[in-house]
Amino acid sequence: MPRLAAASLAGTAIEFYDFFVYGTAAALILGPLFFPTFSPMAGTLAAFATFGVGFVARPLGSVLFGHIGDRRGRRPVLVASLLLTGASTVAVGCVPTYDSIGVAAPLLLLVLRFLQGLGLGGEWGGAVLLAVEHAPARRRVLWSSFPQVGPALGFLIANGVVLGLSSALTEAQFAAWGWRVPFWAAGVLAVAGLWLRSSLAESPSFLGIDDHARVPLAEVVRHHWRLLLLTGGGLAIGYAIFYAVTTWSLAYGTERLGVSRGVMLTCIMGAVLVKGALTPVVALLGDHYGRRPLCLTGCAAAALWMFPMVALLATGAPLPMFLGFLGAMLAFITMFAVIAAYLPELYEPRVRCTGAAVGYNLGGVLGGALTPIVATALAEQGGRVPWGVAAYLTAIALFSLGCFALLPETRPVRVGSAAEAAAG
């Protein structure tokens, strides 16, 4: 289990590095390079729109790779998704800017961002299921939480690279070529990830399936549509929190508050570092107390913290901003530390890869794709303290709370039977 968990963590870290480095670039530099005819605010909104395309592609990727995972095995998904995401990310670093090729530049960004999202949509399901289906039942949340540490690690690496380049290069050098370096580095990371995953064994749950679903998505939609909608709605607030902190606030702090890029990145990275470190600890609570109680607690905490977080951000001071981000990340991880075990347990093995992955990535569309765009627009209409953003995030938290309240607990139930009970 330690070797398998390490390989799953490394893979998700690499793929989320690819995904996050685009978000950081969208917040800091892509607007003026690829949308120079727009105003600064419109350019940022346009860059965030290309960022959101990746979330739209993620459920499609979960359908594509979920089909492979349920029909051919979890292991092939890990290889194919890593190759697709890595190649797309490297290609982003090679796209000429608007000044060189005109409107073709942002169009290429859209296509490559879509392919990034397609690959990431398959990554999570494959990595999590290998951990969940190998793990002993009483420690299923703990072992499945290691792939959930991957996003935090990927974010820290992505932003650490950008922060280092920002410190070492002038603004002109960073705009000319420095922003491309983190995308090129994705190629090296992808090769390392493929090497780590080359010796992983196939999931015993998949090997034990006698009758594979012919069209897993059709079966999920027909028999488990309620689970699909509720899990997507429940996860929306987690995505909204994460991208409000890591993407929108970065743009808001640097553009509206005049805080330096280095200070903003340091505050955000500090909060994400604590979140990543605490993930296995919270997972132990999920093994002991159950999955649903922690999801409900995280949603309630998020609903209570969004207004204080926005107020602390508006100070523009490093310590208050860090505390605001930290509170949001703690609410986030209270939910997401248990999700990697919770979602697969809701579905029977024959459609588990598709059901869990589509539900997880549907939450990304509902909470992650629109949050930077909506928050940027709401902040533009408000004063120094963007209360509209806080109200928007609080509303999503309450919506997710209602969705989790309608889902069953799975800890005391045999894997797969919760889905059968819900369907029947």
Coordinates of N, CA and C in Angstrom, one line a residue, residues 57-278:
A57 N -14.1 20.3 -20.0 CA -13.6 19.1 -20.6 C -13.4 17.9 -19.6
R58 N -13.3 18.2 -18.3 CA -13.0 17.2 -17.3 C -14.1 16.1 -17.2
P59 N -15.4 16.5 -17.2 CA -16.4 15.4 -17.2 C -16.4 14.6 -18.5
L60 N -16.1 15.2 -19.6 CA -15.9 14.4 -20.9 C -14.8 13.4 -20.8
G61 N -13.7 13.9 -20.2 CA -12.5 13.0 -19.9 C -12.9 11.9 -19.0
S62 N -13.7 12.2 -18.0 CA -14.1 11.1 -17.0 C -15.0 10.1 -17.7
V63 N -15.8 10.5 -18.7 CA -16.6 9.6 -19.4 C -15.7 8.7 -20.3
L64 N -14.8 9.3 -21.0 CA -13.9 8.6 -21.9 C -13.0 7.6 -21.2
F65 N -12.3 8.1 -20.2 CA -11.4 7.3 -19.4 C -12.1 6.4 -18.4
G66 N -13.3 6.8 -18.0 CA -14.1 6.0 -17.1 C -14.6 4.7 -17.9
H67 N -14.9 4.9 -19.1 CA -15.3 3.7 -20.0 C -14.1 2.8 -20.1
I68 N -12.9 3.3 -20.3 CA -11.7 2.5 -20.4 C -11.5 1.8 -19.0
G69 N -11.6 2.5 -17.9 CA -11.4 2.0 -16.6 C -12.3 0.9 -16.2
D70 N -13.6 1.0 -16.6 CA -14.6 0.0 -16.3 C -14.5 -1.2 -17.2
R71 N -14.1 -1.0 -18.5 CA -14.0 -2.0 -19.5 C -12.6 -2.7 -19.5
R72 N -11.5 -1.9 -19.4 CA -10.2 -2.5 -19.6 C -9.3 -2.5 -18.4
G73 N -9.7 -1.8 -17.4 CA -8.9 -1.7 -16.1 C -8.5 -0.3 -15.7
R74 N -8.2 -0.2 -14.4 CA -7.8 1.1 -13.9 C -6.4 1.5 -14.4
R75 N -5.5 0.6 -14.5 CA -4.1 0.9 -14.8 C -3.9 1.6 -16.1
P76 N -4.6 1.1 -17.2 CA -4.4 1.8 -18.5 C -4.8 3.3 -18.5
V77 N -5.8 3.6 -17.6 CA -6.2 5.0 -17.5 C -5.1 5.9 -17.0
L78 N -4.4 5.4 -16.1 CA -3.3 6.2 -15.5 C -2.2 6.6 -16.5
V79 N -1.9 5.7 -17.4 CA -0.9 5.9 -18.4 C -1.4 6.9 -19.4
A80 N -2.6 6.6 -20.0 CA -3.1 7.4 -21.1 C -3.4 8.8 -20.7
S81 N -4.0 9.0 -19.5 CA -4.3 10.3 -19.0 C -3.1 11.2 -18.7
L82 N -2.1 10.6 -18.2 CA -0.8 11.3 -17.9 C -0.2 11.7 -19.2
L83 N -0.1 10.9 -20.2 CA 0.4 11.3 -21.5 C -0.3 12.4 -22.1
L84 N -1.6 12.4 -22.1 CA -2.4 13.4 -22.7 C -2.2 14.8 -22.0
T85 N -2.3 14.8 -20.7 CA -2.2 16.0 -20.0 C -0.8 16.6 -20.1
G86 N 0.2 15.8 -20.0 CA 1.6 16.2 -20.1 C 1.9 16.8 -21.4
A87 N 1.5 16.1 -22.5 CA 1.8 16.7 -23.9 C 1.1 18.0 -24.1
S88 N -0.2 18.1 -23.7 CA -0.9 19.3 -23.9 C -0.3 20.5 -23.1
T89 N 0.2 20.2 -21.9 CA 0.8 21.3 -21.1 C 2.1 21.8 -21.7
V90 N 2.9 20.9 -22.2 CA 4.1 21.3 -22.9 C 3.8 22.1 -24.1
A91 N 2.8 21.7 -24.8 CA 2.4 22.5 -26.0 C 1.9 23.9 -25.7
V92 N 1.3 24.1 -24.6 CA 0.8 25.5 -24.2 C 2.1 26.4 -24.1
G93 N 3.2 25.8 -23.6 CA 4.4 26.6 -23.5 C 5.0 27.0 -24.8
C94 N 4.5 26.4 -25.9 CA 5.1 26.6 -27.2 C 4.2 27.5 -28.1
V95 N 3.0 27.8 -27.6 CA 2.0 28.6 -28.4 C 2.6 30.1 -28.6
P96 N 2.7 30.5 -29.8 CA 3.0 31.9 -30.0 C 2.0 32.9 -29.5
T97 N 2.3 34.1 -29.1 CA 1.4 35.0 -28.6 C 0.5 35.7 -29.7
Y98 N -0.4 36.5 -29.3 CA -1.3 37.2 -30.2 C -0.5 38.1 -31.2
D99 N 0.6 38.7 -30.7 CA 1.4 39.6 -31.6 C 2.0 38.8 -32.7
S100 N 2.2 37.5 -32.6 CA 2.9 36.7 -33.6 C 1.9 36.1 -34.6
I101 N 0.8 35.6 -34.1 CA -0.2 34.8 -35.0 C -1.6 35.3 -34.9
G102 N -1.8 36.4 -34.2 CA -3.2 36.9 -34.1 C -4.2 36.1 -33.3
V103 N -5.4 36.0 -33.8 CA -6.5 35.3 -33.1 C -6.2 33.8 -33.0
A104 N -5.4 33.3 -33.8 CA -5.0 31.8 -33.7 C -4.4 31.5 -32.4
A105 N -3.8 32.5 -31.7 CA -3.1 32.2 -30.5 C -4.1 31.9 -29.4
P106 N -5.1 32.7 -29.1 CA -6.1 32.3 -28.0 C -6.9 31.0 -28.4
L107 N -7.1 30.8 -29.7 CA -7.8 29.6 -30.2 C -7.0 28.3 -29.8
L108 N -5.7 28.4 -30.1 CA -4.8 27.3 -29.7 C -4.8 27.1 -28.2
L109 N -4.8 28.1 -27.4 CA -4.9 28.0 -26.0 C -6.2 27.2 -25.6
L110 N -7.3 27.6 -26.2 CA -8.5 26.9 -25.9 C -8.5 25.4 -26.2
V111 N -7.9 25.1 -27.3 CA -7.8 23.6 -27.7 C -7.0 22.9 -26.7
L112 N -5.8 23.4 -26.4 CA -4.9 22.7 -25.5 C -5.4 22.7 -24.1
R113 N -6.1 23.7 -23.7 CA -6.7 23.7 -22.3 C -7.8 22.6 -22.3
F114 N -8.5 22.5 -23.3 CA -9.5 21.4 -23.4 C -8.9 20.1 -23.3
L115 N -7.8 19.8 -24.0 CA -7.1 18.5 -23.9 C -6.5 18.3 -22.5
Q116 N -6.0 19.4 -21.9 CA -5.6 19.2 -20.5 C -6.7 18.7 -19.6
G117 N -7.8 19.4 -19.7 CA -9.0 19.0 -18.9 C -9.4 17.5 -19.2
L118 N -9.4 17.2 -20.5 CA -9.8 15.8 -20.9 C -8.9 14.8 -20.2
G119 N -7.6 15.0 -20.2 CA -6.7 14.1 -19.5 C -6.9 14.1 -18.0
L120 N -7.0 15.2 -17.4 CA -7.2 15.3 -15.9 C -8.5 14.6 -15.5
G121 N -9.5 14.7 -16.4 CA -10.8 14.1 -16.0 C -10.7 12.5 -15.9
G122 N -9.7 11.9 -16.5 CA -9.5 10.5 -16.3 C -8.5 10.2 -15.2
E123 N -7.6 11.1 -14.9 CA -6.6 10.8 -13.9 C -7.1 10.5 -12.6
W124 N -8.0 11.3 -12.1 CA -8.5 11.2 -10.7 C -9.1 9.8 -10.5
G125 N -10.0 9.4 -11.4 CA -10.7 8.2 -11.2 C -9.8 7.0 -11.1
G126 N -8.8 6.9 -12.1 CA -7.9 5.8 -12.1 C -7.0 5.8 -10.9
A127 N -6.4 6.9 -10.5 CA -5.5 7.0 -9.3 C -6.2 6.6 -8.0
V128 N -7.4 7.2 -7.8 CA -8.1 6.9 -6.6 C -8.6 5.5 -6.5
L129 N -9.1 5.0 -7.6 CA -9.6 3.6 -7.5 C -8.6 2.6 -7.2
L130 N -7.4 2.8 -7.8 CA -6.3 1.8 -7.5 C -6.0 1.8 -6.0
A131 N -6.0 3.0 -5.3 CA -5.8 3.1 -3.9 C -7.0 2.5 -3.1
V132 N -8.2 2.9 -3.5 CA -9.4 2.5 -2.7 C -9.5 1.0 -2.8
E133 N -9.4 0.4 -4.0 CA -9.7 -1.0 -4.2 C -8.6 -1.9 -3.8
H134 N -7.4 -1.4 -3.5 CA -6.4 -2.2 -2.8 C -6.4 -2.1 -1.3
A135 N -7.0 -1.0 -0.8 CA -6.8 -0.7 0.7 C -7.7 -1.6 1.5
P136 N -7.3 -1.9 2.8 CA -8.1 -2.6 3.7 C -9.3 -1.7 4.1
A137 N -10.5 -2.3 4.3 CA -11.7 -1.5 4.5 C -11.6 -0.5 5.7
R138 N -11.0 -0.9 6.8 CA -10.9 0.0 7.9 C -10.0 1.2 7.8
R139 N -9.2 1.2 6.7 CA -8.3 2.3 6.5 C -8.4 2.8 5.0
R140 N -9.6 2.6 4.5 CA -9.8 3.0 3.1 C -9.7 4.5 2.9
V141 N -10.2 5.3 3.8 CA -10.1 6.8 3.6 C -8.7 7.2 3.7
L142 N -8.0 6.7 4.7 CA -6.6 7.1 4.9 C -5.8 6.8 3.6
W143 N -5.8 5.6 3.1 CA -5.0 5.3 1.9 C -5.4 6.0 0.6
S144 N -6.7 6.2 0.5 CA -7.2 7.0 -0.7 C -7.0 8.5 -0.5
S145 N -6.6 8.9 0.6 CA -6.3 10.4 0.8 C -5.0 10.8 0.2
F146 N -4.1 9.8 -0.1 CA -2.8 10.2 -0.6 C -2.9 10.8 -2.0
P147 N -3.7 10.2 -2.9 CA -3.9 10.9 -4.2 C -4.5 12.3 -4.0
Q148 N -5.3 12.5 -2.9 CA -5.8 13.8 -2.7 C -4.8 14.8 -2.2
V149 N -3.7 14.3 -1.7 CA -2.5 15.2 -1.4 C -1.9 15.7 -2.7
G150 N -2.0 15.0 -3.7 CA -1.4 15.3 -5.0 C -1.7 16.7 -5.5
P151 N -3.0 17.1 -5.5 CA -3.3 18.5 -6.0 C -2.6 19.5 -5.2
A152 N -2.5 19.4 -3.9 CA -1.8 20.4 -3.1 C -0.3 20.4 -3.5
L153 N 0.3 19.3 -3.6 CA 1.7 19.2 -4.0 C 1.9 19.8 -5.4
G154 N 1.0 19.4 -6.4 CA 1.1 20.0 -7.7 C 1.0 21.5 -7.7
F155 N 0.1 22.0 -6.9 CA -0.1 23.4 -6.8 C 1.2 24.1 -6.2
L156 N 1.7 23.5 -5.2 CA 2.9 24.1 -4.6 C 4.1 24.1 -5.6
I157 N 4.3 23.0 -6.3 CA 5.3 23.0 -7.3 C 5.1 24.0 -8.4
A158 N 3.9 24.1 -8.9 CA 3.6 25.0 -10.0 C 3.8 26.5 -9.6
N159 N 3.3 26.8 -8.4 CA 3.4 28.2 -7.9 C 4.8 28.5 -7.4
G160 N 5.5 27.5 -6.9 CA 6.9 27.7 -6.5 C 7.8 28.0 -7.7
V161 N 7.6 27.3 -8.8 CA 8.3 27.5 -10.0 C 8.0 29.0 -10.5
V162 N 6.8 29.3 -10.5 CA 6.4 30.7 -11.0 C 7.0 31.8 -10.1
L163 N 6.9 31.5 -8.8 CA 7.5 32.5 -7.8 C 9.0 32.6 -8.0
G164 N 9.7 31.5 -8.2 CA 11.1 31.5 -8.4 C 11.5 32.3 -9.7
L165 N 10.8 32.0 -10.7 CA 11.0 32.7 -12.0 C 10.7 34.2 -11.9
S166 N 9.6 34.6 -11.1 CA 9.3 36.0 -10.9 C 10.4 36.7 -10.2
S167 N 11.0 36.0 -9.2 CA 12.0 36.6 -8.4 C 13.3 36.8 -9.2
A168 N 13.6 35.8 -10.1 CA 14.9 35.7 -10.8 C 14.9 36.6 -12.1
L169 N 13.7 36.8 -12.7 CA 13.7 37.5 -13.9 C 13.0 38.9 -13.8
T170 N 13.3 39.7 -14.7 CA 12.7 41.0 -14.8 C 11.3 40.8 -15.4
E171 N 10.4 41.8 -15.2 CA 9.0 41.7 -15.8 C 9.1 41.5 -17.3
A172 N 10.0 42.1 -18.0 CA 10.1 41.9 -19.4 C 10.5 40.5 -19.8
Q173 N 11.5 40.0 -19.0 CA 11.9 38.6 -19.3 C 10.8 37.6 -19.0
F174 N 10.1 37.8 -17.9 CA 9.0 36.9 -17.5 C 7.9 36.9 -18.6
A175 N 7.6 38.1 -19.1 CA 6.6 38.2 -20.1 C 7.0 37.6 -21.5
A176 N 8.3 37.8 -21.8 CA 8.9 37.3 -23.1 C 9.0 35.8 -23.1
W177 N 9.5 35.2 -22.1 CA 9.7 33.7 -22.2 C 9.6 33.0 -20.8
G178 N 9.8 33.7 -19.7 CA 9.8 33.1 -18.4 C 8.6 32.3 -18.1
W179 N 7.4 32.8 -18.5 CA 6.1 32.2 -18.2 C 6.0 30.8 -18.9
R180 N 6.8 30.6 -19.9 CA 6.7 29.3 -20.7 C 7.5 28.2 -20.0
V181 N 8.4 28.5 -19.1 CA 9.3 27.5 -18.5 C 8.5 26.5 -17.7
P182 N 7.5 26.9 -16.8 CA 6.7 25.9 -16.1 C 6.0 25.0 -16.9
F183 N 5.5 25.4 -18.1 CA 4.8 24.5 -19.0 C 5.8 23.5 -19.6
W184 N 7.0 23.9 -20.0 CA 7.9 23.0 -20.5 C 8.4 21.9 -19.5
A185 N 8.4 22.4 -18.3 CA 8.9 21.4 -17.2 C 7.9 20.3 -17.0
A186 N 6.6 20.4 -17.5 CA 5.7 19.4 -17.4 C 6.1 18.1 -18.2
G187 N 6.9 18.3 -19.2 CA 7.3 17.1 -20.0 C 8.2 16.2 -19.1
V188 N 9.2 16.8 -18.4 CA 10.0 16.1 -17.5 C 9.2 15.3 -16.4
L189 N 8.3 16.0 -15.8 CA 7.5 15.4 -14.8 C 6.6 14.3 -15.3
A190 N 6.1 14.4 -16.5 CA 5.3 13.3 -17.1 C 6.1 12.1 -17.3
V191 N 7.3 12.2 -17.8 CA 8.2 11.0 -17.9 C 8.5 10.4 -16.6
A192 N 8.7 11.2 -15.6 CA 8.9 10.6 -14.2 C 7.7 9.9 -13.7
G193 N 6.5 10.5 -14.0 CA 5.3 9.8 -13.6 C 5.0 8.5 -14.3
L194 N 5.3 8.4 -15.5 CA 5.1 7.2 -16.3 C 6.1 6.1 -15.7
W195 N 7.3 6.5 -15.4 CA 8.2 5.5 -14.8 C 7.7 5.0 -13.5
L196 N 7.1 5.9 -12.6 CA 6.6 5.4 -11.3 C 5.4 4.5 -11.4
R197 N 4.6 4.7 -12.5 CA 3.4 3.9 -12.6 C 3.6 2.6 -13.4
S198 N 4.8 2.4 -14.0 CA 5.0 1.3 -14.9 C 4.8 -0.1 -14.2
S199 N 5.0 -0.1 -12.9 CA 5.0 -1.4 -12.2 C 3.8 -1.6 -11.3
L200 N 2.8 -0.8 -11.4 CA 1.6 -0.9 -10.6 C 0.8 -2.1 -11.0
A201 N 0.2 -2.8 -10.0 CA -0.7 -3.9 -10.3 C -2.1 -3.5 -10.5
E202 N -2.9 -4.2 -11.3 CA -4.3 -3.9 -11.6 C -5.1 -4.1 -10.3
S203 N -6.2 -3.3 -10.2 CA -7.1 -3.4 -9.0 C -7.7 -4.8 -8.9
P204 N -7.7 -5.3 -7.6 CA -8.3 -6.6 -7.4 C -9.8 -6.6 -7.6
S205 N -10.5 -5.5 -7.3 CA -11.9 -5.4 -7.6 C -12.2 -5.5 -9.0
F206 N -11.4 -4.8 -9.9 CA -11.7 -4.9 -11.3 C -11.4 -6.4 -11.8
L207 N -10.4 -7.0 -11.3 CA -10.1 -8.4 -11.8 C -11.2 -9.3 -11.3
G208 N -11.9 -9.0 -10.3 CA -13.0 -9.8 -9.8 C -14.3 -9.6 -10.5
I209 N -14.4 -8.7 -11.4 CA -15.7 -8.4 -12.1 C -15.9 -9.5 -13.2
D210 N -17.0 -10.2 -13.2 CA -17.3 -11.2 -14.2 C -18.1 -10.6 -15.4
D211 N -18.9 -9.7 -15.1 CA -19.8 -9.1 -16.1 C -19.5 -7.6 -16.2
H212 N -18.7 -7.2 -17.2 CA -18.4 -5.8 -17.3 C -19.5 -5.0 -18.0
A213 N -19.8 -3.8 -17.6 CA -20.8 -3.0 -18.2 C -20.4 -2.7 -19.7
R214 N -21.3 -2.9 -20.6 CA -21.0 -2.6 -22.0 C -20.8 -1.1 -22.2
V215 N -21.7 -0.3 -21.7 CA -21.7 1.1 -21.8 C -21.8 1.7 -20.4
P216 N -20.7 1.9 -19.7 CA -20.8 2.3 -18.2 C -21.6 3.5 -18.0
L217 N -21.4 4.6 -18.9 CA -22.1 5.8 -18.7 C -23.6 5.6 -18.7
A218 N -24.1 4.8 -19.7 CA -25.5 4.6 -19.8 C -26.1 3.9 -18.6
E219 N -25.3 3.0 -18.0 CA -25.7 2.3 -16.8 C -25.7 3.3 -15.6
V220 N -24.7 4.1 -15.5 CA -24.7 5.1 -14.4 C -25.9 6.1 -14.5
V221 N -26.1 6.6 -15.7 CA -27.2 7.5 -15.9 C -28.6 6.9 -15.6
R222 N -28.7 5.6 -16.0 CA -30.0 4.9 -15.9 C -30.3 4.6 -14.4
H223 N -29.3 4.1 -13.7 CA -29.5 3.5 -12.4 C -29.0 4.4 -11.3
H224 N -28.1 5.3 -11.5 CA -27.5 6.0 -10.4 C -27.4 7.6 -10.7
W225 N -28.4 8.0 -11.5 CA -28.4 9.5 -11.9 C -28.5 10.4 -10.6
R226 N -29.3 9.9 -9.6 CA -29.4 10.7 -8.4 C -28.1 10.9 -7.7
L227 N -27.4 9.8 -7.6 CA -26.1 9.9 -6.9 C -25.1 10.8 -7.7
L228 N -25.2 10.7 -9.0 CA -24.4 11.6 -9.9 C -24.6 13.0 -9.6
L229 N -25.9 13.4 -9.6 CA -26.2 14.8 -9.4 C -25.9 15.3 -8.0
L230 N -26.2 14.5 -7.0 CA -25.9 14.9 -5.7 C -24.5 15.0 -5.4
T231 N -23.6 14.1 -5.9 CA -22.2 14.2 -5.6 C -21.6 15.4 -6.4
G232 N -22.0 15.6 -7.6 CA -21.6 16.8 -8.3 C -21.9 18.1 -7.6
G233 N -23.2 18.2 -7.1 CA -23.6 19.4 -6.4 C -22.9 19.5 -5.0
G234 N -22.6 18.4 -4.4 CA -21.9 18.4 -3.1 C -20.5 18.9 -3.2
L235 N -19.8 18.5 -4.3 CA -18.4 18.8 -4.4 C -18.2 20.3 -5.0
A236 N -19.3 20.9 -5.4 CA -19.2 22.2 -6.0 C -18.5 23.2 -5.1
I237 N -18.8 23.2 -3.8 CA -18.2 24.3 -3.0 C -16.7 24.0 -2.8
G238 N -16.3 22.8 -2.8 CA -14.8 22.5 -2.6 C -14.1 23.1 -3.8
Y239 N -14.5 22.9 -5.0 CA -13.9 23.5 -6.2 C -14.0 25.1 -6.1
A240 N -15.1 25.6 -5.7 CA -15.3 27.0 -5.7 C -14.3 27.7 -4.7
I241 N -14.2 27.1 -3.5 CA -13.3 27.6 -2.5 C -11.8 27.5 -3.1
F242 N -11.5 26.4 -3.6 CA -10.1 26.3 -4.0 C -9.7 27.3 -5.1
Y243 N -10.5 27.4 -6.1 CA -10.2 28.3 -7.1 C -10.4 29.8 -6.8
A244 N -11.3 30.1 -5.9 CA -11.4 31.4 -5.4 C -10.2 31.9 -4.7
V245 N -9.6 30.9 -3.9 CA -8.3 31.3 -3.2 C -7.1 31.3 -4.1
T246 N -7.0 30.2 -4.9 CA -5.7 30.1 -5.7 C -5.7 30.8 -7.0
T247 N -6.8 31.2 -7.6 CA -6.8 31.8 -8.9 C -7.4 33.2 -8.8
W248 N -8.7 33.3 -8.4 CA -9.3 34.6 -8.4 C -8.6 35.6 -7.4
S249 N -8.3 35.2 -6.2 CA -7.7 36.1 -5.2 C -6.3 36.5 -5.7
L250 N -5.6 35.7 -6.4 CA -4.3 36.0 -6.9 C -4.4 37.2 -7.9
A251 N -5.4 37.1 -8.8 CA -5.6 38.2 -9.7 C -6.1 39.4 -9.0
Y252 N -7.0 39.3 -8.1 CA -7.6 40.4 -7.4 C -6.6 41.1 -6.5
G253 N -5.8 40.3 -5.8 CA -4.7 40.9 -5.0 C -3.7 41.7 -5.7
T254 N -3.2 41.2 -6.9 CA -2.2 41.9 -7.6 C -2.7 43.0 -8.5
E255 N -4.0 42.9 -9.0 CA -4.5 43.9 -9.9 C -5.3 45.0 -9.2
R256 N -6.1 44.6 -8.2 CA -7.0 45.6 -7.5 C -6.4 46.2 -6.2
L257 N -5.7 45.3 -5.5 CA -5.1 45.8 -4.2 C -3.7 46.2 -4.3
G258 N -3.0 45.9 -5.4 CA -1.6 46.3 -5.6 C -0.6 45.6 -4.8
V259 N -1.0 44.4 -4.3 CA -0.1 43.5 -3.6 C 0.9 42.8 -4.6
S260 N 2.1 42.7 -4.2 CA 3.1 42.1 -5.1 C 2.8 40.6 -5.4
R261 N 3.2 40.2 -6.6 CA 3.0 38.8 -7.0 C 3.6 37.8 -6.0
G262 N 4.8 38.1 -5.5 CA 5.4 37.3 -4.5 C 4.7 37.1 -3.2
V263 N 4.2 38.2 -2.7 CA 3.4 38.2 -1.4 C 2.2 37.3 -1.6
M264 N 1.4 37.6 -2.7 CA 0.2 36.8 -2.9 C 0.5 35.3 -3.0
L265 N 1.5 35.0 -3.8 CA 1.8 33.6 -4.0 C 2.2 32.9 -2.7
T266 N 3.0 33.6 -1.9 CA 3.5 33.1 -0.6 C 2.3 32.8 0.3
C267 N 1.4 33.8 0.4 CA 0.2 33.6 1.3 C -0.6 32.4 0.9
I268 N -0.9 32.3 -0.4 CA -1.7 31.2 -0.9 C -1.0 29.9 -0.7
M269 N 0.3 29.8 -1.1 CA 1.0 28.6 -1.0 C 1.1 28.1 0.5
G270 N 1.3 29.0 1.4 CA 1.3 28.7 2.8 C 0.0 27.9 3.3
A271 N -1.1 28.5 2.8 CA -2.4 27.9 3.2 C -2.6 26.5 2.5
V272 N -2.1 26.4 1.3 CA -2.3 25.1 0.6 C -1.3 24.1 1.2
L273 N -0.1 24.5 1.6 CA 0.8 23.6 2.3 C 0.2 23.0 3.5
V274 N -0.4 23.8 4.3 CA -1.1 23.3 5.6 C -2.2 22.3 5.2
K275 N -3.0 22.7 4.2 CA -4.0 21.8 3.7 C -3.5 20.4 3.3
G276 N -2.5 20.4 2.5 CA -1.9 19.1 2.1 C -1.4 18.3 3.2
A277 N -0.7 19.0 4.2 CA -0.1 18.2 5.3 C -1.2 17.6 6.2
L278 N -2.4 18.3 6.3 CA -3.4 17.8 7.2 C -4.4 16.8 6.5

